[in-house]
CSV table of C-alpha atoms in Angstrom, one decimal:
chain,number,residue,atom,x,y,z
A,6,MET,CA,8.1,-20.5,-171.5
A,7,ALA,CA,6.1,-20.6,-168.3
A,8,LYS,CA,7.2,-18.3,-165.6
A,9,LYS,CA,9.0,-20.0,-162.8
A,10,GLU,CA,7.2,-19.9,-159.5
A,11,ASP,CA,8.7,-17.6,-157.0
A,12,ALA,CA,10.0,-19.5,-153.9
A,13,GLU,CA,12.5,-19.1,-151.1
A,14,VAL,CA,14.5,-22.0,-149.7
A,15,LEU,CA,15.3,-22.0,-146.0
A,16,SER,CA,17.9,-24.2,-144.4
A,17,ILE,CA,16.5,-25.4,-141.1
A,18,ASP,CA,17.9,-28.1,-138.9
A,19,GLY,CA,19.9,-29.5,-141.7
A,20,HIS,CA,16.9,-29.7,-144.0
A,21,ASP,CA,16.0,-27.5,-146.9
A,22,VAL,CA,12.4,-26.2,-146.7
A,23,ARG,CA,10.9,-24.5,-149.8
A,24,VAL,CA,8.5,-21.7,-149.1
A,25,SER,CA,6.4,-21.1,-152.3
A,26,ASN,CA,5.0,-17.7,-153.1
A,27,PRO,CA,6.8,-16.1,-150.1
A,28,ASP,CA,5.3,-12.6,-150.8
A,29,LYS,CA,1.7,-13.9,-150.9
A,30,PRO,CA,-0.4,-11.7,-148.5
A,31,TYR,CA,-1.6,-13.8,-145.5
A,32,PHE,CA,-2.8,-10.9,-143.4
A,33,SER,CA,-3.8,-7.5,-144.9
A,34,ARG,CA,-6.1,-5.7,-142.5
A,35,ASP,CA,-4.8,-4.5,-139.1
A,36,VAL,CA,-1.4,-6.0,-139.8
A,37,LYS,CA,0.4,-6.7,-143.1
A,38,LEU,CA,2.0,-10.1,-143.1
A,39,SER,CA,3.2,-12.2,-146.0
A,40,LYS,CA,3.4,-16.0,-146.1
A,41,LEU,CA,7.1,-15.8,-145.5
A,42,ALA,CA,6.6,-13.5,-142.5
A,43,VAL,CA,4.3,-16.1,-140.9
A,44,VAL,CA,6.9,-18.9,-141.5
A,45,GLN,CA,9.5,-16.6,-140.0
A,46,TYR,CA,7.3,-15.9,-136.9
A,47,TYR,CA,7.0,-19.6,-136.3
A,48,LEU,CA,10.7,-20.1,-136.6
A,49,SER,CA,11.2,-17.3,-134.1
A,50,VAL,CA,9.0,-19.1,-131.5
A,51,ALA,CA,9.9,-22.7,-132.6
A,52,SER,CA,11.2,-23.7,-129.1
A,53,GLY,CA,7.7,-23.2,-127.7
A,54,ALA,CA,5.6,-24.0,-130.8
A,55,VAL,CA,7.3,-27.3,-131.5
A,56,ALA,CA,7.0,-28.4,-127.8
A,57,GLY,CA,3.2,-28.1,-128.2
A,58,ILE,CA,3.0,-30.5,-131.2
A,59,ARG,CA,6.2,-32.6,-131.0
A,60,ASP,CA,5.5,-36.4,-131.3
A,61,ARG,CA,1.8,-35.8,-131.9
A,62,PRO,CA,-0.2,-36.5,-135.1
A,63,SER,CA,-1.6,-33.2,-136.4
A,64,MET,CA,-4.6,-32.4,-138.6
A,65,LEU,CA,-3.8,-29.8,-141.3
A,66,LYS,CA,-6.1,-26.8,-141.3
A,67,ARG,CA,-5.0,-25.1,-144.5
A,68,PHE,CA,-5.5,-21.4,-145.2
A,69,VAL,CA,-4.0,-21.7,-148.7
A,70,ASN,CA,-5.3,-18.2,-149.7
A,71,GLY,CA,-4.4,-16.5,-146.4
A,72,ALA,CA,-6.1,-15.8,-143.1
A,73,GLU,CA,-8.9,-13.8,-144.7
A,74,GLN,CA,-10.2,-16.6,-146.8
A,75,GLU,CA,-11.9,-19.9,-145.7
A,76,PRO,CA,-9.7,-22.8,-144.8
A,77,PHE,CA,-10.1,-26.5,-145.5
A,78,TYR,CA,-9.3,-29.5,-143.3
A,79,GLN,CA,-6.9,-32.2,-144.4
A,80,LYS,CA,-6.3,-35.3,-142.2
A,81,ARG,CA,-4.1,-37.2,-144.6
A,82,ALA,CA,-0.5,-36.3,-145.0
A,83,PRO,CA,0.3,-35.0,-148.6
A,84,ASP,CA,1.9,-37.5,-150.9
A,85,ASN,CA,4.7,-35.2,-151.8
A,86,ARG,CA,6.1,-34.7,-148.3
A,87,PRO,CA,9.8,-34.8,-147.6
A,88,ASP,CA,11.2,-38.2,-146.6
A,89,TRP,CA,12.4,-36.8,-143.2
A,90,LEU,CA,8.9,-35.9,-142.1
A,91,ARG,CA,7.3,-38.6,-139.9
A,92,THR,CA,3.7,-39.8,-140.2
A,93,VAL,CA,1.5,-42.1,-138.1
A,94,THR,CA,-1.8,-43.9,-138.9
A,95,LEU,CA,-4.8,-42.8,-136.8
A,96,SER,CA,-8.2,-44.5,-136.6
A,97,PHE,CA,-11.4,-42.4,-136.3
A,98,PRO,CA,-14.9,-43.0,-134.9
A,99,SER,CA,-16.1,-43.5,-138.5
A,100,GLY,CA,-13.9,-46.5,-138.8
A,101,ARG,CA,-11.7,-44.8,-141.3
A,102,THR,CA,-8.0,-44.3,-140.9
A,103,ALA,CA,-5.6,-41.6,-142.1
A,104,GLU,CA,-1.8,-41.2,-142.2
A,105,GLU,CA,-1.2,-37.9,-140.4
A,106,VAL,CA,1.8,-35.6,-140.2
A,107,VAL,CA,4.0,-35.7,-137.1
A,108,VAL,CA,6.1,-32.5,-136.6
A,109,ASP,CA,9.3,-33.0,-134.5
A,110,ASN,CA,11.4,-30.0,-135.3
A,111,ALA,CA,11.5,-26.4,-136.7
A,112,ALA,CA,11.9,-27.7,-140.2
A,113,GLY,CA,8.7,-29.7,-140.0
A,114,LEU,CA,7.0,-26.7,-138.5
A,115,ALA,CA,8.0,-24.5,-141.4
A,116,TRP,CA,7.0,-27.1,-143.9
A,117,ILE,CA,3.4,-27.4,-142.7
A,118,VAL,CA,3.1,-23.6,-142.4
A,119,ASN,CA,4.1,-23.4,-146.0
A,120,LEU,CA,1.0,-25.5,-146.7
A,121,GLY,CA,-1.1,-22.7,-145.2
A,122,CYS,CA,-1.4,-24.1,-141.7
A,123,ILE,CA,-1.3,-20.8,-139.8
A,124,GLU,CA,-2.9,-22.7,-136.9
A,125,LEU,CA,-1.4,-25.9,-135.4
A,126,HIS,CA,-3.9,-28.7,-134.6
A,127,PRO,CA,-2.2,-31.6,-132.8
A,128,HIS,CA,-4.2,-34.5,-131.3
A,129,ALA,CA,-4.0,-35.2,-127.6
A,130,VAL,CA,-2.0,-38.4,-128.0
A,131,ARG,CA,1.7,-39.3,-128.5
A,132,THR,CA,2.8,-41.6,-131.3
A,133,ASN,CA,3.8,-44.3,-128.8
A,134,ASP,CA,0.2,-44.8,-127.7
A,135,LEU,CA,-2.6,-43.5,-130.0
A,136,ASP,CA,-5.4,-44.8,-127.8
A,137,HIS,CA,-4.5,-43.2,-124.5
A,138,PRO,CA,-4.3,-39.4,-124.3
A,139,ASP,CA,-1.6,-37.7,-122.3
A,140,GLU,CA,-3.6,-34.4,-122.1
A,141,LEU,CA,-6.9,-33.3,-120.7
A,142,ARG,CA,-8.1,-30.2,-122.6
A,143,ILE,CA,-10.3,-27.7,-121.0
A,144,ASP,CA,-11.8,-25.2,-123.5
A,145,LEU,CA,-13.5,-22.1,-122.1
A,146,ASP,CA,-15.7,-20.8,-124.8
A,147,PRO,CA,-17.6,-17.6,-124.0
A,148,GLY,CA,-21.0,-17.0,-125.7
A,149,PRO,CA,-21.7,-13.9,-127.7
A,150,GLY,CA,-21.3,-10.7,-125.6
A,151,VAL,CA,-19.7,-12.5,-122.6
A,152,ALA,CA,-17.0,-10.4,-121.0
A,153,TRP,CA,-13.4,-11.4,-121.0
A,154,ASP,CA,-13.4,-10.8,-117.2
A,155,ASP,CA,-15.9,-13.7,-116.9
A,156,VAL,CA,-13.6,-16.0,-118.8
A,157,ARG,CA,-10.7,-15.1,-116.4
A,158,ARG,CA,-12.9,-15.8,-113.4
A,159,VAL,CA,-14.0,-19.2,-114.7
A,160,ALA,CA,-10.3,-20.0,-115.5
A,161,MET,CA,-9.3,-19.3,-111.9
A,162,GLU,CA,-12.2,-21.4,-110.6
A,163,THR,CA,-11.0,-24.2,-112.8
A,164,LYS,CA,-7.4,-23.8,-111.4
A,165,ASN,CA,-8.8,-24.2,-107.9
A,166,LEU,CA,-10.8,-27.3,-108.8
A,167,LEU,CA,-7.8,-28.9,-110.6
A,168,ALA,CA,-5.6,-28.4,-107.5
A,169,ALA,CA,-8.3,-30.0,-105.4
A,170,MET,CA,-8.3,-33.0,-107.8
A,171,GLY,CA,-4.5,-33.3,-107.5
A,172,LEU,CA,-3.9,-31.8,-111.0
A,173,ARG,CA,-2.0,-28.8,-112.5
A,174,GLY,CA,-3.5,-26.7,-115.3
A,175,TRP,CA,-1.4,-24.8,-117.8
A,176,PRO,CA,-3.5,-21.9,-119.2
A,177,LYS,CA,-3.2,-20.1,-122.5
A,178,THR,CA,-5.4,-17.7,-124.4
A,179,SER,CA,-7.3,-19.4,-127.3
A,180,GLY,CA,-6.2,-16.6,-129.6
A,181,SER,CA,-9.8,-15.5,-130.0
A,182,ARG,CA,-12.2,-14.7,-127.2
A,183,GLY,CA,-11.7,-17.7,-124.9
A,184,MET,CA,-9.0,-19.6,-122.9
A,185,HIS,CA,-7.6,-23.1,-122.9
A,186,ILE,CA,-6.3,-25.0,-119.9
A,187,ASN,CA,-4.3,-28.0,-120.7
A,188,VAL,CA,-3.6,-30.7,-118.1
A,189,ARG,CA,-0.8,-33.2,-118.6
A,190,ILE,CA,-2.1,-36.7,-117.5
A,191,GLN,CA,-0.6,-40.2,-117.3
A,192,GLN,CA,-1.3,-42.4,-120.3
A,193,ARG,CA,-3.6,-44.7,-118.5
A,194,TRP,CA,-7.1,-43.8,-119.6
A,195,SER,CA,-9.0,-44.1,-122.9
A,196,PHE,CA,-10.5,-41.2,-124.8
A,197,THR,CA,-13.9,-42.1,-123.4
A,198,GLU,CA,-12.6,-42.0,-119.8
A,199,VAL,CA,-10.8,-38.7,-120.4
A,200,ARG,CA,-13.9,-37.1,-121.8
A,201,ARG,CA,-15.9,-38.5,-118.9
A,202,ALA,CA,-13.5,-36.8,-116.5
A,203,ALA,CA,-13.8,-33.5,-118.5
A,204,LEU,CA,-17.6,-33.7,-118.3
A,205,ALA,CA,-17.4,-34.1,-114.5
A,206,LEU,CA,-15.1,-31.2,-114.3
A,207,SER,CA,-17.3,-29.0,-116.4
A,208,ARG,CA,-20.4,-29.8,-114.3
A,209,GLU,CA,-18.6,-29.1,-111.1
A,210,ILE,CA,-17.4,-25.7,-112.4
A,211,GLU,CA,-21.0,-25.0,-113.3
A,212,ARG,CA,-22.1,-25.8,-109.8
A,213,ARG,CA,-19.4,-23.6,-108.3
A,214,ALA,CA,-20.0,-20.7,-110.6
A,215,PRO,CA,-23.6,-21.1,-111.8
A,216,THR,CA,-24.1,-17.5,-113.1
A,217,LEU,CA,-20.8,-17.6,-115.0
A,218,ALA,CA,-20.3,-21.1,-116.4
A,219,THR,CA,-22.2,-23.8,-118.2
A,220,SER,CA,-21.7,-27.4,-119.2
A,221,LYS,CA,-24.7,-27.6,-121.5
A,222,TRP,CA,-24.0,-28.9,-125.0
A,223,TRP,CA,-26.9,-27.3,-126.8
A,224,LYS,CA,-26.4,-23.6,-127.5
A,225,GLU,CA,-30.0,-22.7,-126.8
A,226,GLU,CA,-29.5,-23.9,-123.2
A,227,ARG,CA,-26.1,-22.1,-122.6
A,228,HIS,CA,-25.2,-18.9,-120.8
A,229,GLY,CA,-21.9,-17.4,-120.0
A,230,VAL,CA,-18.7,-19.5,-120.5
A,231,PHE,CA,-19.2,-22.9,-122.0
A,232,LEU,CA,-16.7,-25.6,-120.8
A,233,ASP,CA,-16.5,-27.8,-123.9
A,234,TYR,CA,-15.9,-31.3,-122.6
A,235,ASN,CA,-16.3,-32.8,-126.1
A,236,GLN,CA,-12.9,-31.4,-127.0
A,237,ASN,CA,-11.6,-34.5,-125.3
A,238,ALA,CA,-13.5,-36.9,-127.6
A,239,LYS,CA,-11.3,-38.9,-130.0
A,240,ASP,CA,-10.7,-37.1,-133.3
A,241,ARG,CA,-11.1,-33.6,-131.8
A,242,THR,CA,-8.2,-31.1,-131.9
A,243,THR,CA,-7.7,-27.6,-130.6
A,244,CYS,CA,-5.1,-25.1,-131.6
A,245,SER,CA,-1.8,-25.4,-129.7
A,246,ALA,CA,0.4,-22.9,-128.0
A,247,TYR,CA,1.8,-20.1,-130.2
A,248,SER,CA,-0.7,-20.9,-133.0
A,249,VAL,CA,-1.7,-17.8,-135.1
A,250,ARG,CA,-5.4,-17.3,-135.4
A,251,PRO,CA,-7.1,-15.9,-138.5
A,252,LEU,CA,-8.1,-12.5,-137.0
A,253,PRO,CA,-7.2,-9.1,-138.4
A,254,ASP,CA,-4.5,-8.4,-135.7
A,255,ALA,CA,-2.8,-11.8,-136.2
A,256,ARG,CA,-3.2,-12.6,-132.5
A,257,VAL,CA,-1.7,-15.8,-131.1
A,258,SER,CA,-2.7,-18.5,-128.6
A,259,ALA,CA,-0.4,-17.5,-125.9
A,260,PRO,CA,0.7,-19.6,-122.9
A,261,LEU,CA,0.3,-17.8,-119.6
A,262,ARG,CA,1.5,-18.0,-116.0
A,263,TRP,CA,-1.4,-18.1,-113.6
A,264,GLU,CA,-0.4,-14.8,-112.0
A,265,GLU,CA,-0.7,-13.0,-115.4
A,266,ILE,CA,-4.4,-13.9,-115.9
A,267,PRO,CA,-6.0,-11.1,-113.9
A,268,ASP,CA,-4.3,-8.4,-116.0
A,269,CYS,CA,-3.9,-10.1,-119.5
A,270,GLU,CA,-5.9,-9.2,-122.6
A,271,PRO,CA,-6.1,-11.5,-125.7
A,272,GLY,CA,-5.1,-8.7,-128.0
A,273,ASP,CA,-1.8,-8.3,-126.2
A,274,PHE,CA,-0.4,-11.4,-127.8
A,275,THR,CA,0.2,-11.2,-131.6
A,276,VAL,CA,2.7,-12.3,-134.2
A,277,LEU,CA,4.4,-9.0,-133.5
A,278,THR,CA,4.8,-9.3,-129.8
A,279,MET,CA,5.2,-13.0,-129.1
A,280,PRO,CA,8.8,-13.5,-130.2
A,281,ALA,CA,10.0,-10.8,-127.8
A,282,ARG,CA,7.8,-12.2,-125.0
A,283,LEU,CA,9.2,-15.8,-125.4
A,284,GLN,CA,12.8,-14.4,-125.4
A,285,ALA,CA,12.2,-12.3,-122.3
A,286,ILE,CA,10.2,-14.8,-120.0
A,287,GLY,CA,10.8,-18.1,-121.6
A,288,ASP,CA,8.0,-20.7,-122.4
A,289,PRO,CA,5.4,-20.8,-119.5
A,290,ASN,CA,4.7,-24.4,-120.7
A,291,ALA,CA,8.3,-25.6,-120.5
A,292,ARG,CA,7.8,-27.9,-117.6
A,293,MET,CA,4.4,-29.3,-118.5
A,294,ASP,CA,5.7,-32.8,-119.3
A,295,ASP,CA,7.0,-33.0,-115.7
A,296,ALA,CA,3.6,-32.6,-114.2
A,297,ALA,CA,1.6,-35.7,-115.5
A,298,GLY,CA,-1.2,-36.3,-113.0
A,299,SER,CA,-4.0,-38.8,-112.3
A,300,LEU,CA,-7.6,-38.6,-113.3
A,301,GLU,CA,-8.8,-40.8,-110.5
A,302,GLN,CA,-10.4,-38.1,-108.4
A,303,LEU,CA,-12.2,-36.6,-111.4
A,304,LEU,CA,-13.5,-40.0,-112.4
A,305,GLU,CA,-14.7,-40.5,-108.7
A,306,LEU,CA,-16.5,-37.2,-109.1
A,307,ALA,CA,-18.1,-38.6,-112.3
A,308,ASP,CA,-19.2,-41.7,-110.4
A,309,ARG,CA,-20.9,-39.5,-107.8
A,310,ASP,CA,-22.7,-37.5,-110.5
A,311,GLU,CA,-24.0,-40.7,-112.1
A,312,ALA,CA,-25.1,-42.0,-108.7
A,313,ALA,CA,-27.1,-38.7,-108.3
A,314,GLY,CA,-28.8,-39.3,-111.6
A,315,LEU,CA,-26.5,-37.3,-113.9
A,316,GLY,CA,-25.7,-39.5,-116.8
A,317,ASP,CA,-23.7,-38.9,-120.0
A,318,ALA,CA,-24.1,-35.8,-122.1
A,319,PRO,CA,-24.4,-35.4,-125.9
A,320,TRP,CA,-21.4,-36.4,-128.0
A,321,PRO,CA,-20.3,-34.6,-131.2
A,322,PRO,CA,-22.7,-35.2,-134.1
A,323,HIS,CA,-20.3,-37.4,-136.1
A,324,PHE,CA,-19.9,-40.0,-133.4
A,325,ARG,CA,-22.1,-43.1,-133.2
A,326,LYS,CA,-24.8,-43.1,-130.4
A,327,MET,CA,-23.0,-43.9,-127.2
A,328,GLU,CA,-24.3,-46.1,-124.4
A,329,GLY,CA,-26.0,-44.0,-121.7
A,330,GLU,CA,-26.1,-40.9,-124.0
A,331,PRO,CA,-29.3,-38.9,-123.9
A,332,ALA,CA,-31.3,-38.3,-127.1
A,333,ARG,CA,-29.0,-36.4,-129.5
A,334,VAL,CA,-31.4,-33.7,-130.4
A,335,ALA,CA,-31.7,-30.1,-129.3
A,336,PRO,CA,-34.4,-29.6,-126.6
A,337,SER,CA,-36.5,-27.3,-128.8
A,338,ARG,CA,-36.5,-29.9,-131.6
A,339,ALA,CA,-37.3,-32.7,-129.1
A,340,LYS,CA,-40.4,-30.7,-127.9
A,341,SER,CA,-41.4,-30.1,-131.5
A,342,ALA,CA,-41.1,-33.7,-132.5
A,343,LYS,CA,-43.1,-34.9,-129.4
A,344,LYS,CA,-45.9,-32.4,-130.2
A,345,THR,CA,-46.0,-33.4,-133.9
A,346,ALA,CA,-46.4,-37.0,-133.0
A,347,ALA,CA,-49.3,-36.2,-130.8
A,348,LYS,CA,-51.1,-34.2,-133.5
A,349,GLU,CA,-52.9,-35.9,-136.4
A,350,VAL,CA,-54.0,-32.7,-138.2
A,351,ALA,CA,-51.9,-29.6,-138.6
A,352,THR,CA,-54.0,-26.5,-138.5
A,353,LYS,CA,-53.0,-22.9,-138.5
A,354,LYS,CA,-53.6,-22.8,-134.8
A,355,THR,CA,-51.3,-25.7,-134.0
A,356,GLU,CA,-48.7,-24.2,-136.3
A,357,THR,CA,-48.7,-21.1,-134.2
A,358,LYS,CA,-48.4,-23.1,-131.0
A,359,SER,CA,-45.6,-25.2,-132.5
A,360,ARG,CA,-43.7,-22.0,-133.3
A,361,SER,CA,-44.0,-20.9,-129.7
A,362,LYS,CA,-42.6,-24.2,-128.5
A,363,MET,CA,-39.7,-24.2,-131.0
A,364,PRO,CA,-38.3,-20.6,-130.7
A,365,LEU,CA,-35.1,-21.2,-132.7
A,366,LEU,CA,-34.8,-19.6,-136.1
A,367,VAL,CA,-31.9,-19.9,-138.6
A,368,VAL,CA,-31.3,-16.4,-140.1
A,369,ALA,CA,-28.1,-16.8,-142.1
A,370,ASN,CA,-25.8,-19.4,-143.6
A,371,SER,CA,-22.5,-18.4,-145.3
A,372,PRO,CA,-18.9,-19.5,-145.8
A,373,HIS,CA,-18.0,-15.9,-144.7
A,374,LYS,CA,-18.7,-14.9,-141.1
A,375,ASP,CA,-19.0,-11.2,-142.0
A,376,ALA,CA,-21.7,-12.0,-144.6
A,377,ALA,CA,-23.6,-14.1,-142.1
A,378,LEU,CA,-23.5,-11.4,-139.4
A,379,ALA,CA,-24.7,-8.8,-142.0
A,380,GLY,CA,-27.7,-11.1,-142.7
A,381,LEU,CA,-28.4,-11.1,-138.9
A,382,GLU,CA,-28.5,-7.3,-139.0
A,383,ARG,CA,-30.9,-7.4,-142.0
A,384,TRP,CA,-33.2,-9.8,-140.0
A,385,LYS,CA,-33.2,-7.5,-137.0
A,386,ALA,CA,-34.2,-4.6,-139.3
A,387,ARG,CA,-37.1,-6.6,-140.7
A,388,HIS,CA,-38.2,-7.6,-137.2
A,389,PRO,CA,-37.4,-4.8,-134.9
A,390,ASP,CA,-40.0,-5.8,-132.2
A,391,ALA,CA,-38.4,-9.3,-131.9
A,392,ALA,CA,-34.9,-7.9,-132.0
A,393,TYR,CA,-35.7,-5.5,-129.2
A,394,HIS,CA,-36.4,-8.5,-126.8
A,395,LEU,CA,-33.3,-10.5,-127.7
A,396,ALA,CA,-30.8,-11.0,-124.9
A,397,VAL,CA,-27.0,-11.2,-125.7
A,398,ASP,CA,-27.0,-15.0,-125.5
A,399,ASP,CA,-30.1,-15.4,-127.6
A,400,VAL,CA,-27.9,-14.9,-130.7
A,401,LEU,CA,-26.1,-18.1,-131.6
A,402,VAL,CA,-23.2,-17.8,-134.0
A,403,ASP,CA,-22.2,-21.3,-134.9
A,404,SER,CA,-18.9,-22.2,-136.7
A,405,MET,CA,-20.1,-25.2,-138.7
A,406,ARG,CA,-17.7,-27.8,-140.0
A,407,GLY,CA,-18.4,-30.1,-143.0
A,408,ARG,CA,-16.2,-32.8,-144.5
A,409,SER,CA,-13.6,-30.4,-145.7
A,410,SER,CA,-15.0,-26.9,-145.3
A,411,THR,CA,-16.4,-24.5,-142.7
A,412,TRP,CA,-19.2,-22.0,-142.7
A,413,THR,CA,-21.1,-19.8,-140.3
A,414,ARG,CA,-24.6,-20.3,-139.2
A,415,VAL,CA,-26.5,-17.6,-137.3
A,416,ARG,CA,-29.6,-18.5,-135.3
A,417,VAL,CA,-31.8,-16.5,-132.9
A,418,ASN,CA,-33.5,-17.9,-129.8
A,419,LEU,CA,-37.0,-16.3,-129.4
A,420,ARG,CA,-37.5,-17.5,-125.8
A,421,ASN,CA,-37.5,-13.9,-124.6
A,422,VAL,CA,-39.8,-12.6,-127.4
A,423,PRO,CA,-43.5,-12.5,-126.6
A,424,GLU,CA,-45.3,-15.2,-128.6
A,425,ASN,CA,-47.4,-12.6,-130.6
A,426,SER,CA,-44.1,-10.9,-131.7
A,427,ARG,CA,-42.3,-14.0,-132.8
A,428,PRO,CA,-41.7,-14.1,-136.6
A,429,PRO,CA,-41.9,-17.3,-138.5
A,430,GLN,CA,-38.9,-19.2,-140.0
A,431,GLU,CA,-37.9,-17.5,-143.2
A,432,THR,CA,-35.4,-18.5,-145.9
A,433,PRO,CA,-32.0,-17.6,-144.4
A,434,ASP,CA,-30.3,-14.5,-145.8
A,435,PRO,CA,-27.7,-15.4,-147.1
A,436,ASP,CA,-28.4,-19.1,-147.4
A,437,ASP,CA,-25.1,-20.5,-148.6
A,438,ASP,CA,-24.4,-23.8,-146.9
A,439,PRO,CA,-21.4,-25.3,-148.7
A,440,THR,CA,-22.3,-28.8,-147.6
A,441,ARG,CA,-25.9,-28.7,-148.9
A,442,ALA,CA,-25.1,-30.1,-152.4
A,443,TRP,CA,-23.2,-33.0,-150.9
A,444,ARG,CA,-25.9,-33.8,-148.3
A,445,GLU,CA,-28.6,-33.7,-151.0
A,446,THR,CA,-26.5,-36.0,-153.3
A,447,ARG,CA,-26.0,-38.4,-150.4
A,448,GLY,CA,-29.7,-38.4,-149.7
A,449,GLN,CA,-30.6,-39.3,-153.2
A,450,ARG,CA,-28.2,-42.2,-153.2
A,451,SER,CA,-29.6,-43.6,-150.0
C-alpha cells in the first residue's frame, strides 16, 4: 500500500486549505523555515499581503522545491483549483490569453503559497478593467556594487518629483537590493500611456541626479540606480508588499513610511520580523486606495521630452516593435553590425578592431546564480590584466527569463580595459542556458 502523503488542513475564512508536505524545507541556510512556516507567515501578515493583491490577476512564480531551487512561471490557473477561488482571463502582447488566479482573502493566499508561490506577483490592473492600470510602478534597481544609500537618495528624489506632479508614492523595499515605489492612479490610461509616463519620470530623475540614476535600458550604458520604466508594460509584474524573497535570510518586500527611509536596511525586514512590525505600526500602505492621482502632468513632461527630440525607449524583448521605438539592439551590437556590413573581407586585423568596438563578453550561463558567479571568478583568474581594469558596473549579472524557467547570465564590459589587454569571447563557463534546446528546435522548424 502506498504511503499516504503528509498534509495539514487549515481552516481559513470558512474554507479548508490543504498544505501538502508541510515539513518540506523551504529555507535552510541563514534561517530554517518549512513550507508550513511560510504559509503561517503569510497568514500572520494577511491583512497587508492580501491588500496588495486583492482583486488583481496574479502570475504564479512557483518554488516547488523551496527557495534555494529554481522556480518556474505559471500564468494559467491550475485545473484542480477550489471552486471558491476566482479567476479572470488576461490577454498578452503575444496575442495569447490565460485564465489567471485572483486572490481575495487569506484562504486564497494560503492556497497559492502551498503551490510554492513564496513571492506574490499581481498585475497592475483590477478585474473590473483589465486594460487600464490603477498603479504606476517605479522600480529602483541598483547595479552591481551600488550602495544602498544611493538607492535611498534616488527614492527621496523620486518622492519630490512625484509631489511636484501631484502624485503620492508609497515606498517599499524590493526584498533584495532595490526599492519599489507604487503610485495609485485613476483608471483612465492604457498600459502604453502609463509606461510613457514612467519613462518621462525616469528621465527626469536621471536629469536631477545624473551621477546616481539612469533611465538607460541597455545594461552596458547604465550606471548607479536604474529606474525600470518597462515594469509598467502590459504583462509585467513585480513582487507585492510582504512578499518573501528567495534569499538566505528570508527577507521580505516591506512597505515603509517615507520618514523611515534614511535609516532603514533591507535586511531588517524578514519573515521573522514582519509579523511583529505589522502588529506594532499597522500597514503603511493601508490608505493607498484613497490616493488615486492623475498622470496628466507626467504625460505633459513626456510631451516636452518628445518635442526636445527624446522619443520612445526600448520595450521588453517579447513585445512587438512599437511605433517610434529605436532599434531594439544593444549599442555595442549595433556598432558591430554596422561595421560588419561595411566590410567585405574579414581579416585578422578587422577581427581585432571589431572586438575593440564590441567590448561585451558573456562569461557564464547557469540556472544557478552561485555557479554563474563562480564562473566569473574563474574568468577573472584566467584574465587578471583585464579583471584589474573592470569597474564595479562593468560586471553585468542578468536574471534571464525563458518561457517557464530562469537562469543567470554574467557578462563583462571591457570598455575600461586597454584594447591590447582585451581577451576574446570564449565559451562561457559554465554554459548551461536552459532555453537553448527550445530555441534550437524552434529555429529548425522555422
